[in-house]
Short mmCIF file of C-alpha atoms and ligand atoms in Angstrom, two decimals:
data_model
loop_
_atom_site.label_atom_id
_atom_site.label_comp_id
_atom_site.label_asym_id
_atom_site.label_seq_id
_atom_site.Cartn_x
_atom_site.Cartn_y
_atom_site.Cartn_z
CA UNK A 84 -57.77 -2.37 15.07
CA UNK A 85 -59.30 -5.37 13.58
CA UNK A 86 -60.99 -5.44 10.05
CA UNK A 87 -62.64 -8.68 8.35
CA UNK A 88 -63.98 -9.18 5.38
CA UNK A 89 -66.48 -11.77 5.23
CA UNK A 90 -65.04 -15.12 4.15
CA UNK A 91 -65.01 -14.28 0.55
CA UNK A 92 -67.05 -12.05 -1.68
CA UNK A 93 -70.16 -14.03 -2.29
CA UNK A 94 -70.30 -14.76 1.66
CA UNK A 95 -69.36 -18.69 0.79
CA UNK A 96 -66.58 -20.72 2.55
CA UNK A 97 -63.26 -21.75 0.85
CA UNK A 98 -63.36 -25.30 0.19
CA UNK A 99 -61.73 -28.33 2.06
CA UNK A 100 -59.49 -29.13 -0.90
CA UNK A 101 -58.61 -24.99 -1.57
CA UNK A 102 -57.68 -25.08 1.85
CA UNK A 103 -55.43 -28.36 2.00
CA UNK A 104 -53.63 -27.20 -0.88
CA UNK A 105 -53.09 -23.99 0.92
CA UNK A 106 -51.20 -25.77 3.40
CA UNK A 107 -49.42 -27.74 1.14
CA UNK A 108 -47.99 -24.62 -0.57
CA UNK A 109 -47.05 -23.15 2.95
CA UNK A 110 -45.12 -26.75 3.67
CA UNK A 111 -43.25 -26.81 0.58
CA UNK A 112 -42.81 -23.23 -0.44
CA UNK A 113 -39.02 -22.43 -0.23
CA UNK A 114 -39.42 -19.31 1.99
CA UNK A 115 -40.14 -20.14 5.58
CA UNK A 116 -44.09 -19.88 6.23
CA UNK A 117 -45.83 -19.10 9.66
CA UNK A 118 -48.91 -21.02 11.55
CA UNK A 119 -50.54 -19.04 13.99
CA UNK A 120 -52.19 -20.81 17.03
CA UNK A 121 -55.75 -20.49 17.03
CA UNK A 122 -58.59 -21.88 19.32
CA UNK A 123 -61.74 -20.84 19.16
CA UNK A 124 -63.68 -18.91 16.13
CA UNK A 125 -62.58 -15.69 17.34
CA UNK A 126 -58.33 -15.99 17.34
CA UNK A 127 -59.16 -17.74 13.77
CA UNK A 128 -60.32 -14.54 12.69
CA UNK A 129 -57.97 -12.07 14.37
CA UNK A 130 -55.34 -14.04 12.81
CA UNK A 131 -56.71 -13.90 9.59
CA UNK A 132 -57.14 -10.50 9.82
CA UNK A 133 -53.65 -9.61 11.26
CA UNK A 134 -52.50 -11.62 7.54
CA UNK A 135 -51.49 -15.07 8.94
CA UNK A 136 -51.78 -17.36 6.00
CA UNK A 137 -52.46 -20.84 8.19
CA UNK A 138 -53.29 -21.52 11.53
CA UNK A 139 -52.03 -23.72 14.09
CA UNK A 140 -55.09 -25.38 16.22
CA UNK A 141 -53.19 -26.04 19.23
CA UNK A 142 -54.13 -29.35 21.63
CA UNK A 143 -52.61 -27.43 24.50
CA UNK A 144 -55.05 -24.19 23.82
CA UNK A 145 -57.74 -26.04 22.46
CA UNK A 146 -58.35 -27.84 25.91
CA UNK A 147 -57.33 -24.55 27.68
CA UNK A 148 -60.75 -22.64 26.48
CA UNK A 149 -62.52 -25.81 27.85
CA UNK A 150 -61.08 -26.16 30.84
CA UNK A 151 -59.71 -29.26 30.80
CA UNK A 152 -55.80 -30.13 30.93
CA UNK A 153 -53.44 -30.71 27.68
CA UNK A 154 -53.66 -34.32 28.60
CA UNK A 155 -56.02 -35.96 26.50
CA UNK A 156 -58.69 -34.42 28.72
CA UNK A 157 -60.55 -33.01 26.18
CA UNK A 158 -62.43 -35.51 23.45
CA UNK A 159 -61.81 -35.91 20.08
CA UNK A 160 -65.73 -34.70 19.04
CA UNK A 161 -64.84 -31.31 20.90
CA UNK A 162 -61.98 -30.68 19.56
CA UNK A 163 -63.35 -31.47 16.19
CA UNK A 164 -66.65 -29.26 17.18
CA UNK A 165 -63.42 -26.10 18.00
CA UNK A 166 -61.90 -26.80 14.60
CA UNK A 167 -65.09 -26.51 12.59
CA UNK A 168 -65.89 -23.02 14.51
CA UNK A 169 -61.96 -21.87 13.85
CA UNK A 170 -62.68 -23.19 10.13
CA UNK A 171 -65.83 -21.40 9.39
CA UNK A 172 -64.84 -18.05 11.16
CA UNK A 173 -61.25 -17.81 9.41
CA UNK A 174 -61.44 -19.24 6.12
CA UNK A 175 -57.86 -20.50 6.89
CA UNK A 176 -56.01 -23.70 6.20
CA UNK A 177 -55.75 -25.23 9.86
CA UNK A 178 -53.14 -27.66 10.74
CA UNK A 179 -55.04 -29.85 13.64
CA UNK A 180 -53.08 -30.55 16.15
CA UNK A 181 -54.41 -34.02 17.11
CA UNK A 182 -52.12 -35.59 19.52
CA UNK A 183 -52.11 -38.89 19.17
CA UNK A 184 -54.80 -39.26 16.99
CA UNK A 185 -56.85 -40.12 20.65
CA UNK A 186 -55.95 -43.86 20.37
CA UNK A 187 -54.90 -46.62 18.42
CA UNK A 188 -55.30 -46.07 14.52
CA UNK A 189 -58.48 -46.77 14.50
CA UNK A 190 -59.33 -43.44 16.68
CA UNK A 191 -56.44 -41.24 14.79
CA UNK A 192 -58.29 -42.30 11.22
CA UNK A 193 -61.85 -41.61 12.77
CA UNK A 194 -60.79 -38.19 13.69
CA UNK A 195 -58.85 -37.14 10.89
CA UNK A 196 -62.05 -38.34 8.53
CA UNK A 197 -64.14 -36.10 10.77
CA UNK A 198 -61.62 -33.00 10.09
CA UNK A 199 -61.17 -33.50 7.10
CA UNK A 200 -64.93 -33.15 6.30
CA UNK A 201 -65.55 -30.09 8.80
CA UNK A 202 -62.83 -28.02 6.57
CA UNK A 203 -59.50 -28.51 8.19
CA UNK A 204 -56.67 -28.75 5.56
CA UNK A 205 -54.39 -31.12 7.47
CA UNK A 206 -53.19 -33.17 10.61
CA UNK A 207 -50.17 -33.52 13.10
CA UNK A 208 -50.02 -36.51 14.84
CA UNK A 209 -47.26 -37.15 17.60
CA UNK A 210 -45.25 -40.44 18.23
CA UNK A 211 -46.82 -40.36 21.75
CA UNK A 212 -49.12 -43.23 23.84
CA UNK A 213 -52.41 -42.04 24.39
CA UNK A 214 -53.36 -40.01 26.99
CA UNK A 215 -50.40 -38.00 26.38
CA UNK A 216 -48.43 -35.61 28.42
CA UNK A 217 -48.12 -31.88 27.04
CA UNK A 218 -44.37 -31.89 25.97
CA UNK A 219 -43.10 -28.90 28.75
CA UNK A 220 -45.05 -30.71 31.34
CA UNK A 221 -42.87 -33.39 33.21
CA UNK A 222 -40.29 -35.73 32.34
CA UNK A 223 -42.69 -38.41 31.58
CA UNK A 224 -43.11 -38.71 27.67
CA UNK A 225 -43.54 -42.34 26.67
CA UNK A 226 -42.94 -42.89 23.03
CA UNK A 227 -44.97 -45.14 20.92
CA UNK A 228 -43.73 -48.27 19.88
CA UNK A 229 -42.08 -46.33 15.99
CA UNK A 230 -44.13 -49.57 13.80
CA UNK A 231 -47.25 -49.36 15.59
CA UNK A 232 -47.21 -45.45 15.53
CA UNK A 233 -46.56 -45.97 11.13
CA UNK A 234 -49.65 -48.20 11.49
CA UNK A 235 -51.16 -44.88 12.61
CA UNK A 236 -49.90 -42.75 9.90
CA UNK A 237 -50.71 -45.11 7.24
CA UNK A 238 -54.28 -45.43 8.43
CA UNK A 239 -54.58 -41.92 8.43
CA UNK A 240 -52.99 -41.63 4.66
CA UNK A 241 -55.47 -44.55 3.97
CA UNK A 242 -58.89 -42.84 5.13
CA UNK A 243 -58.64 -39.33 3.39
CA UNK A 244 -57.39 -37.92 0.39
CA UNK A 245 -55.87 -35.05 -0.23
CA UNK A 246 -55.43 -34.16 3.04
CA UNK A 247 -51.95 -32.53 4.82
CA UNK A 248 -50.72 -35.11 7.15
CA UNK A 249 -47.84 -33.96 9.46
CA UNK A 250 -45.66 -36.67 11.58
CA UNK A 251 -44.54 -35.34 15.20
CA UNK A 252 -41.43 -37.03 16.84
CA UNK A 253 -41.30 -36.32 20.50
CA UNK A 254 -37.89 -38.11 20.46
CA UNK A 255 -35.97 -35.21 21.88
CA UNK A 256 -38.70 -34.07 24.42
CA UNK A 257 -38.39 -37.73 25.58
CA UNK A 258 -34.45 -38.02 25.78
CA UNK A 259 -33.72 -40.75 23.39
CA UNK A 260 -30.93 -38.50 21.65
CA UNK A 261 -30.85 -37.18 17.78
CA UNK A 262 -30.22 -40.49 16.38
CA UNK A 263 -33.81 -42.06 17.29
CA UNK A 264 -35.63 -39.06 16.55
CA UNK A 265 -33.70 -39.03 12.91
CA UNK A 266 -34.76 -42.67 12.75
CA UNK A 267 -38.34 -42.07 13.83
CA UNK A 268 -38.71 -39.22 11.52
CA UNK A 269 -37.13 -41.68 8.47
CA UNK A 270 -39.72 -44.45 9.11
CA UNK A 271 -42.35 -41.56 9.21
CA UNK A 272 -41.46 -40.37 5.86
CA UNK A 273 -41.80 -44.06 4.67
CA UNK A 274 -45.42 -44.69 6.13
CA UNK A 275 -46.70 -41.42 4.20
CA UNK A 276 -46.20 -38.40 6.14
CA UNK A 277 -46.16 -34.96 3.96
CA UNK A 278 -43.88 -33.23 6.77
CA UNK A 279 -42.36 -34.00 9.91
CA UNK A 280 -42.57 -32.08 13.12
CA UNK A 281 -39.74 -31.88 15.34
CA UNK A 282 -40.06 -30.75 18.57
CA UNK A 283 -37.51 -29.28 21.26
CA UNK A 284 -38.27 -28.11 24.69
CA UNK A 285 -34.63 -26.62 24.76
CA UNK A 286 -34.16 -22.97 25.53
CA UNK A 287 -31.86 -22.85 22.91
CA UNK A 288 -32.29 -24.15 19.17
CA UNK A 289 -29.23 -26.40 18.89
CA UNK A 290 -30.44 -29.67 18.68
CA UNK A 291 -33.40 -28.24 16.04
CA UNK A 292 -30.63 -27.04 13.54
CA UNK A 293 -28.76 -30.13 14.25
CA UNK A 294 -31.71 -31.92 13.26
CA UNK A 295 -32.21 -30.11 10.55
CA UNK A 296 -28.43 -30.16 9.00
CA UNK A 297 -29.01 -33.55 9.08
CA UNK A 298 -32.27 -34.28 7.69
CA UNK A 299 -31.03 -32.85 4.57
CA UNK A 300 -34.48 -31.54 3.68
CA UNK A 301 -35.89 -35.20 2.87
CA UNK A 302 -39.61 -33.74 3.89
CA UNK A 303 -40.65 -30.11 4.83
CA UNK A 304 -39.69 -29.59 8.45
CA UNK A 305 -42.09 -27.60 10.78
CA UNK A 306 -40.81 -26.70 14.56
CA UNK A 307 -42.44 -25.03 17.47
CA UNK A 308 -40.05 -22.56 19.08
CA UNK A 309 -41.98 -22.20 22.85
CA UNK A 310 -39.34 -22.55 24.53
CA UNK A 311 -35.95 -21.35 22.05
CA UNK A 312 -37.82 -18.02 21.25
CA UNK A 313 -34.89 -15.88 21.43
CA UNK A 314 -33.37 -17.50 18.24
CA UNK A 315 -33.79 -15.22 15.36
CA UNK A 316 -35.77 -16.86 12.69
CA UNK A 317 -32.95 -16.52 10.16
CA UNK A 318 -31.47 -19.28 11.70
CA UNK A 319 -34.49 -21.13 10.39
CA UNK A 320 -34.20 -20.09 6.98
CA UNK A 321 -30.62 -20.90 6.67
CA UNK A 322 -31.32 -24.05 7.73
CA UNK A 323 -33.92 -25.00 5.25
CA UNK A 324 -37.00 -25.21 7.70
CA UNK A 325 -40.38 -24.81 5.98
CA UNK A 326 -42.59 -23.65 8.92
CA UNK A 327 -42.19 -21.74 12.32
CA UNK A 328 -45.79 -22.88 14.31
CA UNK A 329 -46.25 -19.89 16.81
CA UNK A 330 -48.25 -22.54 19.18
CA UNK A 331 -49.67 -20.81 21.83
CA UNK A 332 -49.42 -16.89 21.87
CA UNK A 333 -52.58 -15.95 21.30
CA UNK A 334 -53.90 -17.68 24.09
CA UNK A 335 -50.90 -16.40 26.68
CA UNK A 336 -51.79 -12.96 25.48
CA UNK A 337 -55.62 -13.45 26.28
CA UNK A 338 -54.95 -14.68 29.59
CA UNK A 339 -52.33 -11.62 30.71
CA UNK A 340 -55.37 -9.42 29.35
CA UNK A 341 -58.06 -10.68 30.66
CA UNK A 342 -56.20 -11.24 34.24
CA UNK A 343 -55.55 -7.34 34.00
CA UNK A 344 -58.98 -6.64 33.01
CA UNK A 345 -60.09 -8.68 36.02
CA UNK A 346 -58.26 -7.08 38.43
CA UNK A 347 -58.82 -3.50 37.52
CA UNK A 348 -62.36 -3.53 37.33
CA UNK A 349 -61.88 -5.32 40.72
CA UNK A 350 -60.43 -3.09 41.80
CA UNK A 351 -61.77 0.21 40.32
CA UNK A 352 -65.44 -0.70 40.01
CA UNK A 353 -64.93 1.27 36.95
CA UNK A 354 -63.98 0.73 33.48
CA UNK A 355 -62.81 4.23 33.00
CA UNK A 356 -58.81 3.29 33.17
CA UNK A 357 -59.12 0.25 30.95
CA UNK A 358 -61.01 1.42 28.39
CA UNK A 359 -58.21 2.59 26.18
CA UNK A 360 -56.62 -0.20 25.56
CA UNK A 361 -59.36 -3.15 25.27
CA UNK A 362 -61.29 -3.47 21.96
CA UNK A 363 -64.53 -1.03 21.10
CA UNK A 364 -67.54 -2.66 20.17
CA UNK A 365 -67.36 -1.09 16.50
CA UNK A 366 -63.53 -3.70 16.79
CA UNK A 367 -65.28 -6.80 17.65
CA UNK A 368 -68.49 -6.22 14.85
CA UNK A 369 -66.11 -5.24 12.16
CA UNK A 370 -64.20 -8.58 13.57
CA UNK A 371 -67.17 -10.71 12.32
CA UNK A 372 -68.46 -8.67 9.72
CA UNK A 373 -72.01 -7.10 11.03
CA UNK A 374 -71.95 -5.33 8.15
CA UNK A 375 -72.55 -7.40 5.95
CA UNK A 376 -75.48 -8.75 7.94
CA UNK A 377 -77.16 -5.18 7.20
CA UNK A 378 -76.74 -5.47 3.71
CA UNK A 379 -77.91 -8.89 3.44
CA UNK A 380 -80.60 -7.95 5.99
CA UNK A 381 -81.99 -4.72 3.62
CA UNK A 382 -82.00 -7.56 0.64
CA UNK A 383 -83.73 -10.65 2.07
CA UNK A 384 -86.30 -9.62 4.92
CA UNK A 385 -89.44 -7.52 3.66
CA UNK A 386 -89.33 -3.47 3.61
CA UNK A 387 -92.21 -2.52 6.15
CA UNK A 388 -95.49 -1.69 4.50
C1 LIG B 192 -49.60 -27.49 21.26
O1 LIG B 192 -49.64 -26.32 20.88
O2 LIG B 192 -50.56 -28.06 21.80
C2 LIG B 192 -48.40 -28.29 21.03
C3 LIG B 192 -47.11 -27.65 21.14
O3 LIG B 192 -48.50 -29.47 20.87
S1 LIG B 192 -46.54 -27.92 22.75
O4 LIG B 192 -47.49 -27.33 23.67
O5 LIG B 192 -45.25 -27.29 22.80
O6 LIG B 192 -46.42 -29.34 22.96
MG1 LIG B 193 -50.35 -30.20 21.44
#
C-alpha cells in the first residue's frame, strides 16, 4: 500500500539546489546508492514513497508513455514538460536522462538550462550522434567524435551551476573494446563531468568490474544493470561503484499489469477476479495526498452561511 506525504510539511517544493546536492551526496557517498526509473508524476511518487532516495528519468520510458520510440522520437520540450511533472510530484533529485543532449552543444546546453530551472538535480549525457539508437536495440551505435562530444560537456558545465552532470560512454555497447571506453571516460573527466556512466548490454557484469578495477575510482561510477541483473550487487560494492540506476522496472511492471488487467476484464466483463490485487481508490488518493486538500480546503474556502 502506498502512503505520501505531501512534498514537505508546509506543502512547498524542495529546491533545485537541495535537490542537486542530494544527488551529489548519492554520487559520492561511499556506500552504493540506488536511482529508480521514473516517468511520469505518478512512478515519481510511488518511488518516493517505496523510500528511493533519487530517481532515474529514463529516455527509453520517458518516450514509452508517449508513444513514440527510444530514438530521439520524443522532443526535448516534452521530455522537459515529463521531468517537471516527475519533479513536482516526488520531491526527488532526478538524474535526466538526456541522450545526447538532442543535438550539437548548443541543444544539450539549451536543455540542461531548461532542467535545471524546472527542478531536476542533474544530467546524463551519452557519447552518442543524435538521433540515437536505444543501447539493446541493434548493432548500430555510432559514437560521437570523443572532442566534439567534450565540447558538449563543457557547454553544459558552462550554462548551469551547481548542477549534477553525468558523462555516458556507449563505448562497450558500440564494440570499440575497454581501452576506448577508458579513454573516452578520461577525456570526460577532463571536460567537467561529476560522474561517468558506463554502460554494458552484457548478460554478465565482466567487462563493468573490469572497467571499474581499472578506473581506480577517478570519478563516481554509475551503471545500469538491464541486462547483467543476475549479478548480486555486492559485486558492485566491492568494486567501488557509487550508483546502481534500476532504468526501466517500473515501466516493465506497468505494462505486465496493465496487459493482465486488459485481458481479464476482456475476458470476464467483470472486475470481480482482479480486484484483489490492483490498487483501491483510498491507494491512489493517499498516493497524492487528498488529504491534505481537505484540510487546506476547510481553511481557505468560506464555511457556508
Ligand atoms: C534508459 O533508461 O533510457 C537508458 C538505459 O538509457 S538503456 O535503455 O539501457 O539504454
Ligand atoms: Mg536512455
Amino acid at each position: 500500500m502506498v502512503h505520501l506525504q505531501p512534498l514537505s510539511a508546509d506543502n512547498t517544493c524542495p529546491t533545485g539546489n537541495h535537490r542537486t546536492d542530494a544527488l551529489r551526496d548519492l554520487l559520492r557517498s561511499d556506500r552504493l546508492s540506488f536511482l529508480m526509473e521514473a516517468h511520469d508524476g505518478a512512478s515519481a511518487a510511488i518511488a518516493g514513497a517505496a523510500g528511493f532516495r533519487g530517481l532515474w528519468a529514463s529516455s527509453l520510458t520517458m518516450s514509452s508513455v508517449l508513444g513514440y520510440r527510444d530514438a530521439s522520437e520524443a522532443s526535448w520540450s516534452s521530455i522537459a514538460d515529463i521531468v517537471e511533472r516527475m519533479a513536482d510530484a516526488s520531491g526527488l533529485p532526478i538524474l535526466v536522462d538526456g541522450d545526447t543532449g538532442h543535438g550539437n552543444f548548443n541543444n544539450a546546453r539549451l536543455f540542461a538550462r531548461k532542467l535545471q530551472r524546472i527542478g531536476a538535480a542533474g544530467l546524463c549525457l551519452e557519447d552518442k550522434l543524435f538521433p540515437k539508437t536505444n543501447s539493446f536495440v541493434g548493432d548500430r551505435h555510432p559514437l560521437a567524435d570523443e572532442r566534439e562530444f567534450c565540447g558538449r560537456l563543457r557547454a553544459v558545465k558552462e550554462a548551469t551551476q551547481d548542477f549534477v552532470l553525468v558523462a555516458r560512454t556507449e563505448a562497450l555497447i558500440a564494440g570499440q573494446g575497454m581501452d576506448a571506453a577508458l579513454s573516452r571516460a578520461s577525456s570526460y573527466a577532463e571536460a567537467g563531468a561529476d560522474a561517468i556512466l558506463v554502460h554494458s548490454r552484457q548478460v554478465d557484469a565482466s567487462e563493468i568490474l573490469e572497467f571499474a578495477g581499472r578506473w581506480q575510482g577517478k570519478l563516481p561510477l554509475v551503471i545500469v544493470p538491464t541486462s547483467y541483473y543476475s549479478t548480486a550487487v555486492s559485486a558492485y560494492r566491492a568494486a567501488g561503484i557509487a550508483t546502481v540506476v534500476w532504468a526501466n522496472h517500473n515501466l516493465r511492471a506497468s505494462i505486465a499489469a496493465m496487459r493482465q488487467v486488459c485481458a481479464r476484464l476482456l475476458l470476464d466483463e467483470s472486475s470481480v477476479a482482479i480486484e484483489p490485487g490492483i490498487a483501491t481508490l483510498d491507494e491512489l488518493f493517499a498516493l497524492f495526498a487528498y488529504d491534505e486538500l481537505s484540510t487546506a480546503e476547510e481553511r481557505f474556502l468560506p464555511k457556508p452561511p
